[in-house]
Coordinates of C-alpha atoms in Angstrom, one line a residue:
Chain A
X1 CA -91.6 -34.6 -19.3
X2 CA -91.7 -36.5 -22.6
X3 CA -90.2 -35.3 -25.3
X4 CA -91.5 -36.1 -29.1
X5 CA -89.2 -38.1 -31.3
X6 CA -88.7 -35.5 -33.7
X7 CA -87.6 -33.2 -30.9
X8 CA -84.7 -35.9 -29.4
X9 CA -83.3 -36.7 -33.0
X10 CA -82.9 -33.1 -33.9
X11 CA -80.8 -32.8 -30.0
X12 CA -79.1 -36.1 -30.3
X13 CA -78.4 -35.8 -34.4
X14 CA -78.6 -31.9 -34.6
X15 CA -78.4 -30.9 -38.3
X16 CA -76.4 -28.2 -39.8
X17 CA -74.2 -27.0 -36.6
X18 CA -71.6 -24.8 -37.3
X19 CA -70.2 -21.3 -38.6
X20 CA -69.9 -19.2 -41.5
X21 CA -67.7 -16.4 -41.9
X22 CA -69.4 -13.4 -40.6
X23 CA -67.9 -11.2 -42.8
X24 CA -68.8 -12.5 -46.2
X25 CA -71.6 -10.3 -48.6
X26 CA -73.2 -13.6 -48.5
X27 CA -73.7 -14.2 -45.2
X28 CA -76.7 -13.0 -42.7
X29 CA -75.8 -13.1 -39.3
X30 CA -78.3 -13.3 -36.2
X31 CA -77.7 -13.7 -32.7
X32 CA -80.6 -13.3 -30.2
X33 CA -81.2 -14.5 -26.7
X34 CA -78.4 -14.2 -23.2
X35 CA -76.6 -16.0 -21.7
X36 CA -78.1 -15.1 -18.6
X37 CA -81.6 -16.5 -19.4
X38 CA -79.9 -19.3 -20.5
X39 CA -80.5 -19.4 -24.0
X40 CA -78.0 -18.3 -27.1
X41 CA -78.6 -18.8 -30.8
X42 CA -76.6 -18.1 -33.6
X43 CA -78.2 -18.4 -36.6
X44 CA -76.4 -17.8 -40.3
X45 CA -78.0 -18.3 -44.1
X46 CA -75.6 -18.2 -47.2
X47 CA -77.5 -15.7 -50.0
X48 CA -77.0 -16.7 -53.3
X49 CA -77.0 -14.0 -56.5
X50 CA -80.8 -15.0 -56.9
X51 CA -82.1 -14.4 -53.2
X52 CA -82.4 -18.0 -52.4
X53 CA -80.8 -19.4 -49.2
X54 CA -78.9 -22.2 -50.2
X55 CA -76.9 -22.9 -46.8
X56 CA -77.4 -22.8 -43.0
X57 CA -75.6 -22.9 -40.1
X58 CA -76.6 -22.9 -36.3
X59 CA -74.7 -22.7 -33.1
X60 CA -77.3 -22.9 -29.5
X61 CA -76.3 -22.6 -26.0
X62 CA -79.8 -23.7 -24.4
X63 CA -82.2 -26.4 -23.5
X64 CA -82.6 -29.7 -25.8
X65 CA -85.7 -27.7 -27.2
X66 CA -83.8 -24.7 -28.3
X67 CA -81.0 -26.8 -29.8
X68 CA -83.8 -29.0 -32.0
X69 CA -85.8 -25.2 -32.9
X70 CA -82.9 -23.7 -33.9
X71 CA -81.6 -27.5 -35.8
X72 CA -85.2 -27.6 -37.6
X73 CA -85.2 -24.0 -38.7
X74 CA -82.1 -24.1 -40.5
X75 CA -83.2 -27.3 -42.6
X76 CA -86.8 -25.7 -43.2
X77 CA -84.9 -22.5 -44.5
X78 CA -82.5 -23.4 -47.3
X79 CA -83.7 -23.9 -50.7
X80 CA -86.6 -20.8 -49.7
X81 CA -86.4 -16.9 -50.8
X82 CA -85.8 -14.3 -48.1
X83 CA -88.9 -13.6 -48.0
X84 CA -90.8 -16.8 -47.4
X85 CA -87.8 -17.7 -44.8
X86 CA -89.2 -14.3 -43.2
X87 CA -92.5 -15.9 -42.9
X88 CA -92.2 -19.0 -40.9
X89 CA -94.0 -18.8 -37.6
X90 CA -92.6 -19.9 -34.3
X91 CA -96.1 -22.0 -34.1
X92 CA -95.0 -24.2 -36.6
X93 CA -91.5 -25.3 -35.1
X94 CA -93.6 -25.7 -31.6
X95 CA -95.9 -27.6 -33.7
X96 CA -93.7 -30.0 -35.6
X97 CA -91.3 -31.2 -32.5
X98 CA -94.5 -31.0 -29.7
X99 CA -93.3 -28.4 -27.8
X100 CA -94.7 -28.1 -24.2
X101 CA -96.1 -25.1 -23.1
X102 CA -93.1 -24.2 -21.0
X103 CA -90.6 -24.4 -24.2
X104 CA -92.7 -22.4 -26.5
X105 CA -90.2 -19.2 -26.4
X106 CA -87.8 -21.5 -27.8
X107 CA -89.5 -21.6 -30.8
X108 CA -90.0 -17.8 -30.6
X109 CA -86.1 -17.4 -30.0
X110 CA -85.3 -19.7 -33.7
X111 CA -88.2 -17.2 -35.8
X112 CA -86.2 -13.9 -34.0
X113 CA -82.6 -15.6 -35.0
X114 CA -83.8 -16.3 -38.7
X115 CA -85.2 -13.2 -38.7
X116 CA -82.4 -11.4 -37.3
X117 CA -79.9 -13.4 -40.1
X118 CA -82.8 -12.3 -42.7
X119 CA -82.1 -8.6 -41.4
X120 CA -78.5 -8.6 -41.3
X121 CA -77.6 -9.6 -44.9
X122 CA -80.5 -7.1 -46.3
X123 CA -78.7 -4.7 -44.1
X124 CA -75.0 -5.6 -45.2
X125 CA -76.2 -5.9 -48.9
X126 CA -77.6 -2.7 -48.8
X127 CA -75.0 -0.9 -47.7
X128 CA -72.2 -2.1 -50.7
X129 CA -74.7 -0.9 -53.2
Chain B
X1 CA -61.7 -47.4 -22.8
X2 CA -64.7 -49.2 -23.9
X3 CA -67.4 -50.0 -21.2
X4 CA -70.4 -51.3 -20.9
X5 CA -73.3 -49.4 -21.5
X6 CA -75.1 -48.7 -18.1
X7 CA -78.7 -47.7 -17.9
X8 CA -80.6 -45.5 -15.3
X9 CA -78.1 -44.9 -12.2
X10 CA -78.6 -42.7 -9.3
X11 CA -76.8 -39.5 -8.9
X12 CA -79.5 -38.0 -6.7
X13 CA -78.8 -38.8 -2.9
X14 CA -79.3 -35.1 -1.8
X15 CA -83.4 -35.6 -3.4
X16 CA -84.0 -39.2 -1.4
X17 CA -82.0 -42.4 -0.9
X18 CA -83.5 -46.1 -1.4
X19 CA -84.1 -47.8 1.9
X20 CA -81.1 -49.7 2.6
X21 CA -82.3 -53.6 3.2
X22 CA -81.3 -54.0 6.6
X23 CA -83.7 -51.0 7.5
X24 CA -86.1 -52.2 5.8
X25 CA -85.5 -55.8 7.1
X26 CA -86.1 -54.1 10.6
X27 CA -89.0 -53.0 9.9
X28 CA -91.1 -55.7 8.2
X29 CA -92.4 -57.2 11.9
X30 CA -93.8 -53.6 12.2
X31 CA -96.2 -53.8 8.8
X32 CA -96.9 -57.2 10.4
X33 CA -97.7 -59.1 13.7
X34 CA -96.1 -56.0 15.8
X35 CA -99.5 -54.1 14.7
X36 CA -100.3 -52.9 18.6
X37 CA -100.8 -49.1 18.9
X38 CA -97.1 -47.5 20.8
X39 CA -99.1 -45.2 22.9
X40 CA -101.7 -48.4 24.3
X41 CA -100.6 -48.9 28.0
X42 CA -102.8 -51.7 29.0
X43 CA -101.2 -54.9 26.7
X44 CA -98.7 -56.5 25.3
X45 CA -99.8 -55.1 21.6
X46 CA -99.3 -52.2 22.9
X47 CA -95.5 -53.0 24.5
X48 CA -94.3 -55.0 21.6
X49 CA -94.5 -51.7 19.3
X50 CA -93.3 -49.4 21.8
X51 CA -90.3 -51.3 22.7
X52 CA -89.5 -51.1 19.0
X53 CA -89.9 -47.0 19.1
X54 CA -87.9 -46.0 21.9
X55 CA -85.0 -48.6 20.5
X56 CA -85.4 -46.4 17.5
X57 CA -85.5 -43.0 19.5
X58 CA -82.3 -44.2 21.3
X59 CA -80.1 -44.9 18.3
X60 CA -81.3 -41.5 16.8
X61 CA -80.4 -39.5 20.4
X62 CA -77.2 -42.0 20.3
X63 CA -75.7 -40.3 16.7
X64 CA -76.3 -36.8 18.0
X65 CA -75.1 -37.6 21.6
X66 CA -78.4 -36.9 23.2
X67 CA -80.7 -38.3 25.6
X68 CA -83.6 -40.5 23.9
X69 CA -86.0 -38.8 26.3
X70 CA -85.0 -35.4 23.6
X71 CA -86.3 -36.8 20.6
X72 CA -89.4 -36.4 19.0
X73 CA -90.8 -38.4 16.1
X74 CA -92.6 -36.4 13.1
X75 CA -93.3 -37.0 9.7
X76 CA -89.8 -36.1 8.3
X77 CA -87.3 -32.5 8.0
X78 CA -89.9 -30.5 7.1
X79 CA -92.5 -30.7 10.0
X80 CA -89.9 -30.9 11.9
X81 CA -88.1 -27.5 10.7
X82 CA -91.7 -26.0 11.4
X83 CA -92.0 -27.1 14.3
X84 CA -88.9 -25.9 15.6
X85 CA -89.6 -22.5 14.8
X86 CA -93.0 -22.0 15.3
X87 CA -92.8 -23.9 18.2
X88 CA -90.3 -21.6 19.7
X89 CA -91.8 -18.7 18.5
X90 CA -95.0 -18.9 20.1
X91 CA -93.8 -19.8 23.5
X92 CA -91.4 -17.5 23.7
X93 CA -93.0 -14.8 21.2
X94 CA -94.4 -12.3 23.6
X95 CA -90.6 -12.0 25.2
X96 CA -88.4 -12.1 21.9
X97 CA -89.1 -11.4 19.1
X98 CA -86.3 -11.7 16.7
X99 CA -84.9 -14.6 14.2
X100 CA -82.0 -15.2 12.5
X101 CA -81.2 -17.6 9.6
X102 CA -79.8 -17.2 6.6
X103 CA -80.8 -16.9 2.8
X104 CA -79.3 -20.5 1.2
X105 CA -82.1 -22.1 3.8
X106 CA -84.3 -24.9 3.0
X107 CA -87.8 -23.3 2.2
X108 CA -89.8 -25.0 4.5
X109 CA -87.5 -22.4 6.5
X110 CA -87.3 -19.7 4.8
X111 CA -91.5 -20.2 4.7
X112 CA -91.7 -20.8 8.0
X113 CA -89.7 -17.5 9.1
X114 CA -92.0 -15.7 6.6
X115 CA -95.0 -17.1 8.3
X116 CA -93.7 -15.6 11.4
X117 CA -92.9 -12.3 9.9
X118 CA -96.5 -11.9 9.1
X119 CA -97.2 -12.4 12.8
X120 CA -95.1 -9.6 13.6
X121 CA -91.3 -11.0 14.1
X122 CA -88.5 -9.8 13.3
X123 CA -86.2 -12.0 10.7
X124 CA -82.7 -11.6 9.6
X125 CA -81.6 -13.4 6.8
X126 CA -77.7 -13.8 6.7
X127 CA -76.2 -13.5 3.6
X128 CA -73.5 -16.3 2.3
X129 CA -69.6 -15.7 1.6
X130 CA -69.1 -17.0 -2.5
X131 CA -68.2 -20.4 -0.5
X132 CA -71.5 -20.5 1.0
X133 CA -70.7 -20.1 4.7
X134 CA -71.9 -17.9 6.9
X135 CA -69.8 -15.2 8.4
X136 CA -69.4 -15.4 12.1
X137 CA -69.2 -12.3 12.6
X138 CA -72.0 -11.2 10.6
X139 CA -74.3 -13.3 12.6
X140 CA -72.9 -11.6 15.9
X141 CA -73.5 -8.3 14.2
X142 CA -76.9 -8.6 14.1
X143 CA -77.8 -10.5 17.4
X144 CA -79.9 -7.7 19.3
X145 CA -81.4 -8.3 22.6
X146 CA -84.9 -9.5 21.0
X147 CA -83.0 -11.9 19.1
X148 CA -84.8 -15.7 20.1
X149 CA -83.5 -18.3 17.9
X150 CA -80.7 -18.8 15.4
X151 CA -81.5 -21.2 12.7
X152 CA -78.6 -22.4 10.5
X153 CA -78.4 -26.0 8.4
X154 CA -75.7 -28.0 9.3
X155 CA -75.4 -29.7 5.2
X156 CA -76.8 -27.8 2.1
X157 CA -78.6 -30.1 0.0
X158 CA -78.0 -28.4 -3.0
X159 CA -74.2 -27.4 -2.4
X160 CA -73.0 -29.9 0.0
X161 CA -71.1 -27.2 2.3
X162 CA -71.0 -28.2 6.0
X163 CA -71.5 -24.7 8.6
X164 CA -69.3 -24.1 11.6
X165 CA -72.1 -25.8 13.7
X166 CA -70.0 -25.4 16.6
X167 CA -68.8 -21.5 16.4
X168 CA -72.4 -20.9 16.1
X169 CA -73.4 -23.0 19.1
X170 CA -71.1 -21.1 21.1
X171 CA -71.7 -18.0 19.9
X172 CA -75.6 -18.4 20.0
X173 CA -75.5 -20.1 24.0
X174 CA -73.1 -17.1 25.4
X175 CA -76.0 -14.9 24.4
X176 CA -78.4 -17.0 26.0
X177 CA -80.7 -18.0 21.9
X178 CA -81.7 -20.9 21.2
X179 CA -79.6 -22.7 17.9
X180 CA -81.7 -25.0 15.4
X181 CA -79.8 -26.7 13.0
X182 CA -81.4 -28.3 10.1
X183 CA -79.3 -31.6 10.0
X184 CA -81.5 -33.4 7.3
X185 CA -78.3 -33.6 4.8
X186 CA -75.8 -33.7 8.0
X187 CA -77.1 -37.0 9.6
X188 CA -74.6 -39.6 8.9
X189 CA -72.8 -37.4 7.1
X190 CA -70.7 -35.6 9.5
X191 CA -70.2 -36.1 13.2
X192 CA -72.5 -34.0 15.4
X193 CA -72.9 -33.8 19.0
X194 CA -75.4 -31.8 20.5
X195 CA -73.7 -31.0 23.7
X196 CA -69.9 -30.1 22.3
X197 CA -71.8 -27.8 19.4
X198 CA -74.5 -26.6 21.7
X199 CA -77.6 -27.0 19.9
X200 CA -81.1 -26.8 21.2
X201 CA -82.7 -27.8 18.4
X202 CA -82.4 -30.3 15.2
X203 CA -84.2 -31.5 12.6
X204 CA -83.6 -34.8 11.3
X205 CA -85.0 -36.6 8.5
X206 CA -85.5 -40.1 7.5
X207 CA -85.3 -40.7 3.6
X208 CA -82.1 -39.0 3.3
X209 CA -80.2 -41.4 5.4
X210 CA -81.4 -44.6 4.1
X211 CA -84.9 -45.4 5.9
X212 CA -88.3 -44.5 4.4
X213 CA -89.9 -41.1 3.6
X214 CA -92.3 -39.9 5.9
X215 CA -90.7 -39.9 9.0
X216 CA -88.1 -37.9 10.5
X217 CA -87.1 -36.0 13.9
X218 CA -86.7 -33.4 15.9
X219 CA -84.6 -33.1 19.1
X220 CA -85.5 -30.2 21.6
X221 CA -82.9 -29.7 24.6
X222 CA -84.0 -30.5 28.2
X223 CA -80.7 -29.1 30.3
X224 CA -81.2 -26.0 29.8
X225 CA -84.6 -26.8 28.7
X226 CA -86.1 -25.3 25.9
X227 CA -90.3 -25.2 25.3
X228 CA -92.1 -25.5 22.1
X229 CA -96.2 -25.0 21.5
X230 CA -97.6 -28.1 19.7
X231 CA -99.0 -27.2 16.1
X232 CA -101.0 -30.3 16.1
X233 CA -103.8 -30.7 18.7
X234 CA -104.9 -34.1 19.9
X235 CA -103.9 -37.1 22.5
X236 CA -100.9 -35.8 23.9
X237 CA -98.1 -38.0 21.8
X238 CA -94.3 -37.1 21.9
X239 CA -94.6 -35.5 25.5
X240 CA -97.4 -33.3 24.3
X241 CA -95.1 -31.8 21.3
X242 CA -96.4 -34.3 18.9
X243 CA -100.1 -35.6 18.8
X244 CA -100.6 -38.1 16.8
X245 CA -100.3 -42.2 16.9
X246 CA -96.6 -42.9 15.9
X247 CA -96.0 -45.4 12.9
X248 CA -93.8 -48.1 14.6
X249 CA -92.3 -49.5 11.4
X250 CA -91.2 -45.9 10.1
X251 CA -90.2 -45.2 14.1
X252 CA -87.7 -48.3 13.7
X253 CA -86.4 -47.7 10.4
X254 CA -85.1 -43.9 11.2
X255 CA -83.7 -45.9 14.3
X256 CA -82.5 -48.3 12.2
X257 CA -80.6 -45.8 9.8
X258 CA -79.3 -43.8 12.3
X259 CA -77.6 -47.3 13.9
X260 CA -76.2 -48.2 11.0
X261 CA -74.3 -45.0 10.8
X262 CA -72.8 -45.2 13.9
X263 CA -71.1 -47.9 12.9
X264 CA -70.1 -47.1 9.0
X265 CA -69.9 -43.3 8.8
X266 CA -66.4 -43.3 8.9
X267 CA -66.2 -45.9 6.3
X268 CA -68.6 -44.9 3.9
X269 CA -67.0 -41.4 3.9
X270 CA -63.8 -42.7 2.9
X271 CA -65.6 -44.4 -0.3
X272 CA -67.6 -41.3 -1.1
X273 CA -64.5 -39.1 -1.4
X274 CA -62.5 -41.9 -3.5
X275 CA -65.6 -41.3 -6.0
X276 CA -66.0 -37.6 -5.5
X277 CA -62.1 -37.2 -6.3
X278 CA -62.3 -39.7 -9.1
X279 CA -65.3 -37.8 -10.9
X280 CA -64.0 -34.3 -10.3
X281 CA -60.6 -35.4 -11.4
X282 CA -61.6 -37.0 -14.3
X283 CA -63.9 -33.9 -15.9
X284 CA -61.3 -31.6 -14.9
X285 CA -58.8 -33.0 -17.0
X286 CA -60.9 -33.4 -19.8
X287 CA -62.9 -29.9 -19.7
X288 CA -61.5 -26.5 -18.5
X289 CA -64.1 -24.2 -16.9
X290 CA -65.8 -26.4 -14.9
X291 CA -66.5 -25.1 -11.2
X292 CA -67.1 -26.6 -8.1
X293 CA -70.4 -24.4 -6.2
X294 CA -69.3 -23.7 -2.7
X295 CA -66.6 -24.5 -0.6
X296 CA -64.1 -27.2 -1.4
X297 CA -63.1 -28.0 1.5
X298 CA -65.9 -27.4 3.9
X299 CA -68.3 -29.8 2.2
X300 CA -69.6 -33.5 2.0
X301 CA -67.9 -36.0 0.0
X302 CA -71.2 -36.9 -1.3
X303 CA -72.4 -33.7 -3.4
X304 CA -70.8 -32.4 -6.3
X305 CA -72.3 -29.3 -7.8
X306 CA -70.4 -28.3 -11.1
X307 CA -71.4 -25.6 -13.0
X308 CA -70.0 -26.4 -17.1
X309 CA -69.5 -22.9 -18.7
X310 CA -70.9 -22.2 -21.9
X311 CA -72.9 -25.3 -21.4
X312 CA -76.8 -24.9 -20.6
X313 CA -77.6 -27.4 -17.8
X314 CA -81.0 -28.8 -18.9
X315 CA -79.9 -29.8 -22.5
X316 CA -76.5 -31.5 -20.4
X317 CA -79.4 -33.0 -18.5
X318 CA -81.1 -34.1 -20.9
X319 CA -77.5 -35.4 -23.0
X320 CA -76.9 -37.6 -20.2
X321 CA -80.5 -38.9 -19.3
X322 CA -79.1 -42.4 -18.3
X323 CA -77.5 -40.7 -15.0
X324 CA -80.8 -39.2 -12.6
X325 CA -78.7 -35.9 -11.6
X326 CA -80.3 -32.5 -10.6
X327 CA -80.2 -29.4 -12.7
X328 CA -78.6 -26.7 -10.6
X329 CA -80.6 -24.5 -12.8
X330 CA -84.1 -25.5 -12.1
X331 CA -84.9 -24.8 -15.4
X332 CA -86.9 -27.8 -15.2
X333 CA -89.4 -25.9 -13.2
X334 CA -92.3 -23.8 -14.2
X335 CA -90.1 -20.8 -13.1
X336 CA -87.1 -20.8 -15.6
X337 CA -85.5 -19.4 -12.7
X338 CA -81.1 -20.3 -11.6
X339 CA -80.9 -21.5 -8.2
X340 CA -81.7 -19.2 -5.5
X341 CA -78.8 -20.9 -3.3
X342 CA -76.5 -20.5 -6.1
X343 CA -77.4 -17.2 -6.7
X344 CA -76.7 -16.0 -3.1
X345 CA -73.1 -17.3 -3.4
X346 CA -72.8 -15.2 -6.4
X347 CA -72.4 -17.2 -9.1
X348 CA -73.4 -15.3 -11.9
X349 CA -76.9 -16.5 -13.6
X350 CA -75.0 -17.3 -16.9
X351 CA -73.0 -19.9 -15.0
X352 CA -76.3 -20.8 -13.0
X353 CA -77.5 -22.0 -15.8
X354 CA -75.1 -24.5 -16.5
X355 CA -75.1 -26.2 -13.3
X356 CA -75.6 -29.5 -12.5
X357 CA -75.5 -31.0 -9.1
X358 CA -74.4 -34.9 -8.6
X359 CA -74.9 -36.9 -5.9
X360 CA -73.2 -40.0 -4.4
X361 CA -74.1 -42.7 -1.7
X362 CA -74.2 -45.5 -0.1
X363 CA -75.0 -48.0 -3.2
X364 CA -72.9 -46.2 -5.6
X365 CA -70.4 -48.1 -7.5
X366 CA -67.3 -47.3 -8.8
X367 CA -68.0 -48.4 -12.0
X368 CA -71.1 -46.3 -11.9
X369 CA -69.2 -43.1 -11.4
X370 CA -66.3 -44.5 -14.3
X371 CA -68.9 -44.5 -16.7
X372 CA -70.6 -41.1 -15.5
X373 CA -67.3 -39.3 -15.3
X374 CA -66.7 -40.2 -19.4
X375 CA -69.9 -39.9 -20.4
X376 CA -70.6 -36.3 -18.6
X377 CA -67.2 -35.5 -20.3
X378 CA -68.5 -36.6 -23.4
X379 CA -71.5 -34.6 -23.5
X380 CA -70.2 -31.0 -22.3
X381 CA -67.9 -31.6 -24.7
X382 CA -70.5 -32.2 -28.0
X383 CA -72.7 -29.4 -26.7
X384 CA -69.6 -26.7 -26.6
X385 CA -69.0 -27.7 -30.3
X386 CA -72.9 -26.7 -30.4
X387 CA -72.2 -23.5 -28.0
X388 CA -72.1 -19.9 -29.8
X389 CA -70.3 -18.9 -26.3
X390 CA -68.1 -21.4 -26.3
X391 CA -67.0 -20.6 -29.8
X392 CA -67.2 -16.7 -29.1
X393 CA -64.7 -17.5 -25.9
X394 CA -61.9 -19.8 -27.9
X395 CA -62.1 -16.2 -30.6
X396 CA -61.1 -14.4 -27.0
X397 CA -64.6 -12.3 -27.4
X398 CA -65.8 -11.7 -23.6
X399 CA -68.9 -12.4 -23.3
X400 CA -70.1 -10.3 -20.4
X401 CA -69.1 -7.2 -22.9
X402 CA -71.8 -7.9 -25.4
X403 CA -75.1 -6.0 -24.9
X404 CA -77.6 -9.4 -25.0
X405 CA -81.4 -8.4 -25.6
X406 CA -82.9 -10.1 -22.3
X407 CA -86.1 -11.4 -23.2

């Protein structure tokens, strides 16, 4: 199986790996996918005041293609509203790196963990009002 | 440490192994001027290529201690496991009626004892212990009367263990069943003899030990003799088991192998645990949680199959794509499926998935497995920087706790 070059710089050179602390205002958490299907992400986005994510961090226990969905998503997200972070599709990470077929639900599994993050800090946020 | 950067090795001797060049040097006259057809009676064509078969089927009989006049040529393991079975089973079908083998068998096995279940048999399949043995008594616990053949592989190929060939033997002649023993990974491997370990039937193949694909063996007992029906119809070939004109050149090159490991066995073993030591050593200093699938010490020097907690197999796979190992995962596949085999021995389907099996032979280097060793250690090491579980296990959180959303 050949894998695009977008798809092997984004698993050799992942961007944005790392953690946030869970239990700042700012933070959205999401953390989708087992262990026992063999696939993990962790996905977190900084909030600032005016609802734009200006950081994001990824941790991914799976395949070379879940690494590089979850790697891509967090670039594509920062500098975007909540809202238009909500709205990116799991066909255009497939898309972008050339997915094949078999991989597609890794792409599925990066739009539930942004989505997930997206819910968490709404959820946290709405709480401390 | 620096070292030289090495491109494409082979970790994959339990898949296939090259043809080693004095095999194939063997068998060149055969793709040549030895052309005659084996089975031609009337010339010295005919001769020439025969002679060169039954030298081949005597130094196959010769590394399982049986008589040439046992051993049938096929087309490699596979036909040959079928054989076996089916074989047995329809001669001896309408008196016995039960099988026994066990759940980490090949599946050309495991397909052929489902065949026969949908032709009205009866088929245990044995469970494994977590080391990936058989228990003995097990297997005497569910020998009834009916019960016609035993069939239990002397070598996994995906886990390397070796079965107690011999307490099966025994067990399965004092109750008058026939023992098949798939031998493809055990040829050369580990020393087998027919008569001590009391096996009526074994299936042997040629591209694991060295000689081409497309050929392989099977050896059927004569004292006390045991009777197979023929699946393939046609001139009579292989004392009626086997129809079909025998490729000389693929004859001589199984013979070939199995000569060359009569000799070097012993040798080659002692290299192939040096290397297995070295690697295992060398990522178990390095990385904690790394486990060794099935039994540690039952098992061949030559398979290694690690499982890297918290590590997924196929992006490990993929982080060292200069060294051709096999995901223990088969993740690979369509199927997104762990292992059955490594299931059976209960590893849980977390740690299936970060399994990797790595395989050493004959044309291995030690400066091949140097360089695998730091570069495997290398890699499971960048991707648990990348791991969520790895992070959530240095915190102390334990994983099998969390309620995951299986998808």
């Amino acid at each position: 199986m050949a894998y695009s070059k977008e798809l092997l710089d984004h698993y050799e050179n992942p961007k944005n790996v790392g953690s946030m602390d869970k239990e700042s205002e700012q933070v959205g958490t999401g953390l989708v996918g087992a262990p026992a299907c063999g696939d993990v992400m962790k996905l977190q986005i900084k909030v600032n005041n005016k609802g734009v994510i200006e950081d994001a961090k990824f941790k991914t226990f799976g395949c070379g293609s879940a690494i590089a969905s979850s790697s891509l998503i967090t670039e594509w997200v920062k500098g975007k509203n909540l809202d238009e972070a909500h709205s990116i599709k799991n066909t255009e990470i497939a898309n972008h790196l050339a997915l094949p077929p078999v991989k597609i639900h890794c792409s599925i599994l990066a739009e539930d963990a942004i989505k997930a993050a997206i819910d968490d800090y709404k959820k946290k946020n709405r709480k401390n009002r | 440490m620096s070292m030289k950067k090495l491109k494409n090795i082979y970790f994959d001797y339990q898949a296939t192994t090259p043809v080693d060049p004095r095999v194939l040097k063997k068998m060149m006259p055969y793709f040549g001027e030895i052309y005659g057809n084996p089975h031609s009676r009337n010339h010295s064509f005919g001769w020439e290529a025969e002679e060169g078969v039954e030298v081949a089927r005597e130094h196959v009989a010769k590394i399982i201690n049986a008589n040439p006049k046992e051993i049938i040529f096929t087309s490699g393991a596979t036909e040959s496991n079928n054989l076996a079975l089916k074989g047995v089973a329809e001669f001896y079908g309408d008196k016995k009626n039960h099988i026994i083998t066990c759940v980490t068998e090949h599946k050309c096995v495991l397909e052929s004892c489902r065949h026969l279940a949908g032709k009205g048999f009866e088929v245990t399949y044995l469970p494994v212990q977590s080391n990936g043995l058989i228990n003995l008594d097990e297997l005497k616990k569910s020998i009834t009367d009916k019960t016609l053949i035993v069939s239990i592989m002397g070598v996994h190929n995906e886990i390397g263990v070796i079965q107690p060939l011999e307490e099966i033997g025994n067990i399965c002649r004092s109750k008058d069943i026939f023992f098949h023993t798939d031998c493809a990974q055990a040829i050369g491997k580990i020393p087998l003899d027919v008569d001590k370990m009391n096996i009526d039937l074994m299936s042997i193949s040629g591209h694991k030990i060295y000689a081409p694909k497309g050929v392989g063996a099977l050896y059927i007992r004569r004292k006390p003799r045991v009777r197979i029906s023929s699946m393939i119809s046609g001139g009579g070939q292989e004392r009626g088991m086997r129809s079909g004109t025998l490729s000389p050149a693929l004859c001589v090159g199984l013979g070939e192998a199995c000569n060359i490991y009569s000799n070097e066995m012993e040798k080659e073993n002692k290299t192939l645990t040096k290397y297995k030591e070295m690697m295992l050593e060398g990522i178990r200093k390095s990385c904690p949680d790394v486990y060794l699938n099935g039994s540690e010490e039952a098992r061949v020097p030559g398979n290694l199959n690690l499982s890297f907690a918290y590590v997924e197999g196929e992006s490990l796979m993929m982080g060292i794509k200069d060294l051709a190992v096999s995901s223990g995962s088969a993740c690979t596949s369509a199927s997104l499926e762990p292992s059955y085999v490594l299931k059976a021995l209960g590893v849980e389907e977390e740690l299936a998935h970060t399994s990797l099996r790595i395989g050493f032979g004959r044309f291995t280097t030690e400066n091949e497995v140097k360089y695998a060793t730091d570069i495997i250690v290398k890699e499971v090491k960048r991707l648990r920087e990348l791991s969520p579980l790895w992070e959530m296990a240095q915190e102390g959180v334990d994983i099998s706790k969390i309620k995951w959303a299986h998808h």
